[in-house]
Amino acid sequence: MEYRILGSTGVEVSTVGIGCWQMASDGSWGKDTNDQQSIETIHKAQDLGVNLLDTSASYGNGHSEQVIGQALNGRRSNFVVASKVKPDVEENDGEGARKQIIEICEGSLNRLKTDYIDIYQLHKDPSDLQMPFVMDAMNLLQQQGKIRFIGSSTNNIQILQKLLKYGDISVAQIGYNLINRGGESTLKFAKTNNIGTLIRMPLASGALTGKYFNVDLNFTPGDVRETRFTSEKSVAGLKRLSDLLFLTKNKKRTMIQAALKFVLDTEGVCSVIPGAKNITQLQENAGSVNVESLSMEERQLAMEIAGEVGSFSNLGVIQS
């Protein structure tokens, strides 16, 4: 495994982490996950040198955090735990947002069975009115030692600039992948300001795994991919994305590893956090650090193919 320093935090994170939404087992990513499988995956992550876990209080109403808490029993010091908070109040309710952040953090700490969260991130862009209240809560939690570093899950540079007026934003979680490269400007901003970066959706919710190229799609109700992948334009997009398989020809890398390697080789990226439902998926993701980088010619052609798909389908749309 490779490691990079996460901006100004000084924290060393594995270049491949685990996005733990799938561990919510709430049907958002199909029905083929269970808690024991998730716990075993996290334990295997330690063996592989993967030390970064990203979750949220909203994933399965906290179930993802609960599973992580069970998995980290006796192992907490071996992992960097990142979670997110999304206060559910009106945009003009600053005090309500402040109170909810503190309350939600306490719940996360209990579920994670820890007395601190390494990286605590805003899961939703606050309104201008909410910003001082939101950052007051985050700063307080940091002063109390309940969180180590403050982050924000956003591609919006203006939001980051405004938040920085009220406190230290150490980490930005940026949506970025081969189809949607709109986060490049945010990556540059983060690098200039020594802000660490975690990349969400590096596989575009699975569109870049190769699993859905030229196949009949059948998702269970409630699966986040059901509407995104099954429209006429999306099906056409997935078919066009199959042309990316040239990246695997005569190369010792899978489509997943090629897509992750593309992101890892992008300037300003500290770590990618693809989901992993099981040990097999985790091993393939982690293996991306050891495969051959895409050549300049391969990167250019891949960007042309994926960029075309992004222009007419919603396969690359970045979710929070």
XYZ file of C-alpha atoms in Angstrom:
320
model
C 0.000 0.000 0.000
C 1.058 3.569 -0.627
C 0.457 6.464 1.758
C 0.157 10.218 1.373
C 0.037 13.053 3.888
C -3.455 14.521 4.135
C -2.767 18.209 3.613
C -1.912 20.224 6.704
C -3.180 17.509 9.073
C 0.082 15.594 8.965
C -2.013 12.412 8.988
C -0.730 9.637 6.749
C -3.568 7.919 4.897
C -3.568 4.995 2.503
C -4.061 6.173 -1.067
C -7.001 3.777 -1.274
C -9.545 3.870 1.529
C -13.040 2.444 1.895
C -16.247 4.350 1.294
C -18.610 2.712 3.788
C -22.058 3.664 2.473
C -22.530 0.075 1.288
C -22.053 -1.093 4.866
C -25.322 0.618 5.780
C -27.055 -2.519 4.427
C -30.142 -0.420 3.711
C -30.665 -1.525 0.117
C -29.111 1.608 -1.373
C -26.485 -0.563 -3.074
C -28.420 -3.807 -3.465
C -29.269 -6.526 -0.995
C -25.986 -8.447 -1.100
C -24.344 -7.000 2.004
C -24.441 -8.072 5.628
C -22.767 -6.850 8.787
C -20.430 -9.802 9.278
C -19.194 -9.476 5.715
C -18.560 -5.766 6.272
C -16.669 -6.402 9.511
C -14.481 -9.017 7.822
C -13.786 -6.548 5.013
C -12.576 -3.919 7.475
C -10.379 -6.461 9.241
C -8.880 -7.460 5.888
C -8.266 -3.777 5.160
C -5.889 -3.662 8.110
C -3.984 -6.638 6.686
C -3.705 -4.851 3.335
C -2.542 -1.587 4.878
C -5.776 0.259 4.077
C -6.240 2.620 7.022
C -8.932 5.079 5.906
C -12.664 4.554 6.448
C -15.244 7.131 5.337
C -18.817 6.986 6.564
C -21.700 9.273 7.564
C -24.360 9.491 10.229
C -26.897 9.403 7.400
C -25.777 6.062 5.930
C -28.515 3.675 6.992
C -29.485 6.077 9.783
C -26.142 5.423 11.426
C -25.935 1.678 10.748
C -22.724 2.043 8.750
C -21.097 3.756 11.735
C -22.407 1.033 14.025
C -20.808 -1.694 11.907
C -17.510 0.192 11.837
C -17.646 0.533 15.616
C -17.973 -3.232 15.956
C -15.181 -3.861 13.461
C -12.753 -1.490 15.165
C -13.023 -3.093 18.596
C -9.385 -3.359 19.678
C -8.219 -1.912 16.352
C -9.164 1.769 16.587
C -5.611 3.099 16.574
C -4.913 1.389 13.251
C -7.493 3.416 11.332
C -8.256 6.970 10.314
C -12.020 7.350 10.666
C -13.836 10.030 8.687
C -17.534 10.677 9.154
C -19.980 13.301 7.946
C -22.832 15.339 9.359
C -25.875 16.807 7.630
C -28.142 18.910 9.855
C -31.784 18.699 8.783
C -33.055 22.239 9.347
C -34.294 25.159 7.291
C -31.626 27.264 5.568
C -32.436 30.249 7.786
C -32.048 28.243 11.001
C -28.438 28.708 12.034
C -28.851 27.897 15.720
C -30.770 24.721 14.869
C -27.956 23.612 12.583
C -25.388 24.281 15.317
C -27.280 22.238 17.894
C -27.918 19.357 15.505
C -24.257 19.052 14.545
C -23.288 18.667 18.199
C -26.079 16.150 18.828
C -25.347 14.142 15.680
C -21.652 14.005 16.538
C -22.448 12.529 19.953
C -24.530 9.856 18.248
C -21.728 9.084 15.814
C -19.195 8.759 18.627
C -21.474 6.301 20.419
C -22.094 4.199 17.323
C -18.427 4.191 16.343
C -17.531 3.260 19.940
C -14.783 5.847 20.015
C -14.097 9.067 21.883
C -12.861 10.911 18.795
C -13.456 11.107 15.043
C -10.348 11.836 13.006
C -12.036 13.797 10.214
C -15.517 15.273 10.676
C -16.986 16.611 7.444
C -19.983 18.712 6.527
C -22.119 16.473 4.312
C -24.101 19.377 2.853
C -23.159 22.919 1.863
C -24.515 25.251 4.565
C -26.319 28.448 3.661
C -24.488 31.732 4.167
C -26.608 32.368 7.240
C -25.773 28.966 8.717
C -22.019 29.116 8.149
C -20.917 30.886 11.361
C -23.204 28.649 13.431
C -22.076 25.469 11.694
C -18.405 26.305 12.064
C -18.941 27.339 15.682
C -20.195 23.815 16.351
C -17.331 22.201 14.456
C -14.739 24.385 16.204
C -16.249 23.544 19.596
C -16.148 19.807 18.883
C -12.522 20.159 17.834
C -11.632 22.097 20.991
C -13.293 19.377 23.068
C -11.181 16.726 21.357
C -14.204 14.946 19.926
C -13.008 15.553 16.383
C -9.430 16.029 15.236
C -9.889 17.788 11.906
C -12.722 19.608 10.146
C -13.640 18.849 6.559
C -16.290 19.561 3.963
C -17.750 17.294 1.304
C -18.099 19.728 -1.582
C -16.820 20.624 -5.034
C -17.781 24.256 -4.493
C -14.690 26.441 -4.105
C -16.748 29.415 -2.919
C -18.163 27.325 -0.080
C -14.661 26.329 1.001
C -13.483 29.941 0.835
C -16.377 31.112 2.994
C -15.958 28.299 5.529
C -12.266 29.103 5.884
C -13.225 32.527 7.233
C -14.739 30.827 10.277
C -12.201 28.104 10.986
C -9.664 25.646 9.690
C -10.951 23.405 6.896
C -8.287 20.705 6.725
C -9.951 18.228 4.362
C -12.131 18.510 1.264
C -14.027 15.486 0.019
C -14.274 16.037 -3.719
C -16.362 14.206 -6.305
C -14.130 13.291 -9.230
C -13.853 10.497 -11.768
C -12.974 9.764 -15.366
C -16.477 10.703 -16.570
C -16.866 13.865 -14.504
C -13.645 15.790 -14.033
C -15.313 18.981 -12.872
C -13.558 18.681 -9.526
C -10.150 19.516 -11.005
C -10.438 23.196 -10.085
C -11.345 22.239 -6.508
C -8.341 19.910 -6.375
C -6.096 22.789 -7.435
C -7.642 25.075 -4.814
C -7.130 22.437 -2.144
C -3.503 21.924 -3.100
C -2.817 25.667 -3.076
C -4.320 25.945 0.397
C -2.725 22.741 1.739
C -6.120 21.099 2.197
C -6.132 17.304 2.154
C -8.374 15.623 -0.423
C -10.523 12.499 -0.319
C -12.068 11.514 -3.644
C -15.617 10.220 -3.560
C -17.275 8.458 -6.499
C -13.965 7.591 -8.225
C -15.817 4.765 -10.001
C -18.916 6.884 -10.757
C -21.216 4.761 -8.581
C -20.030 1.658 -10.407
C -20.366 2.938 -13.974
C -16.596 2.618 -14.414
C -16.239 -0.867 -12.939
C -16.940 -2.580 -16.255
C -19.582 -4.683 -14.524
C -22.417 -2.903 -16.320
C -20.961 -2.603 -19.813
C -23.227 -4.194 -22.437
C -25.377 -6.185 -20.004
C -29.059 -6.273 -19.110
C -29.497 -4.268 -15.931
C -31.762 -5.308 -13.091
C -31.566 -3.429 -9.803
C -33.716 -3.914 -6.730
C -36.106 -1.078 -5.809
C -34.330 1.599 -3.785
C -30.918 0.914 -5.310
C -29.283 4.269 -6.107
C -28.237 2.895 -9.501
C -31.776 1.960 -10.539
C -32.705 5.317 -12.087
C -29.172 6.434 -12.893
C -28.170 3.409 -14.977
C -31.390 2.326 -16.646
C -32.456 5.367 -18.677
C -32.003 5.158 -22.434
C -29.125 7.644 -22.372
C -27.420 5.860 -19.491
C -27.614 2.489 -21.231
C -26.087 4.101 -24.317
C -23.441 5.671 -22.109
C -22.512 2.361 -20.501
C -22.208 0.807 -23.939
C -19.863 3.598 -25.020
C -17.861 3.220 -21.811
C -17.094 -0.354 -22.827
C -14.593 1.192 -25.236
C -12.505 1.947 -22.142
C -11.660 -1.731 -21.905
C -8.649 -0.970 -24.075
C -7.074 0.100 -20.780
C -7.045 -3.541 -19.677
C -5.705 -5.062 -22.908
C -2.295 -6.647 -22.435
C -2.110 -4.845 -19.100
C -2.071 -6.376 -15.671
C -4.898 -4.169 -14.472
C -8.681 -4.472 -14.354
C -11.146 -1.797 -15.449
C -11.649 -0.841 -11.808
C -7.929 -0.527 -11.230
C -7.464 1.534 -14.384
C -10.231 3.949 -13.316
C -8.800 4.300 -9.805
C -5.250 4.667 -11.107
C -6.420 7.501 -13.362
C -7.676 9.363 -10.293
C -4.680 8.515 -8.114
C -2.344 9.938 -10.751
C -4.290 13.219 -10.864
C -2.496 16.147 -9.255
C -3.780 17.090 -5.823
C -5.361 13.742 -4.950
C -4.475 12.301 -1.535
C -6.772 9.273 -1.359
C -9.699 7.647 -3.160
C -12.594 6.133 -1.203
C -14.418 3.635 -3.440
C -17.014 1.414 -1.828
C -16.229 -2.203 -1.013
C -18.968 -4.685 -0.158
C -16.624 -7.588 0.452
C -12.998 -8.670 0.658
C -12.771 -9.434 -3.063
C -13.802 -5.898 -4.008
C -11.462 -4.437 -1.392
C -8.502 -6.404 -2.706
C -9.151 -5.283 -6.267
C -9.458 -1.652 -5.185
C -6.314 -1.809 -3.067
C -4.434 -3.459 -5.923
C -4.809 -0.313 -8.011
C -1.805 1.249 -6.288
C 0.481 -1.402 -7.746
C -0.684 -1.464 -11.380
C 0.954 0.359 -14.250
C -0.027 4.002 -14.629
C -1.932 5.025 -17.731
C 0.317 6.464 -20.407
C -0.347 9.999 -21.608
C -1.931 8.553 -24.747
C -4.136 6.218 -22.701
C -5.236 9.033 -20.388
C -6.110 11.269 -23.315
C -8.164 8.645 -25.155
C -9.886 7.562 -21.941
C -10.839 11.169 -21.174
C -12.262 11.600 -24.667
C -14.427 8.477 -24.387
C -15.616 9.127 -20.831
C -16.045 12.848 -21.425
C -18.347 12.118 -24.348
C -20.484 9.916 -22.087
C -20.607 12.642 -19.462
C -21.872 15.100 -22.052
C -25.079 13.193 -22.822
C -25.824 11.042 -19.759
C -26.007 11.470 -15.984
C -23.582 8.628 -15.278
C -20.933 10.998 -13.970
C -23.194 13.166 -11.819
C -21.604 13.752 -8.433
C -23.733 12.970 -5.385
C -23.117 14.307 -1.910
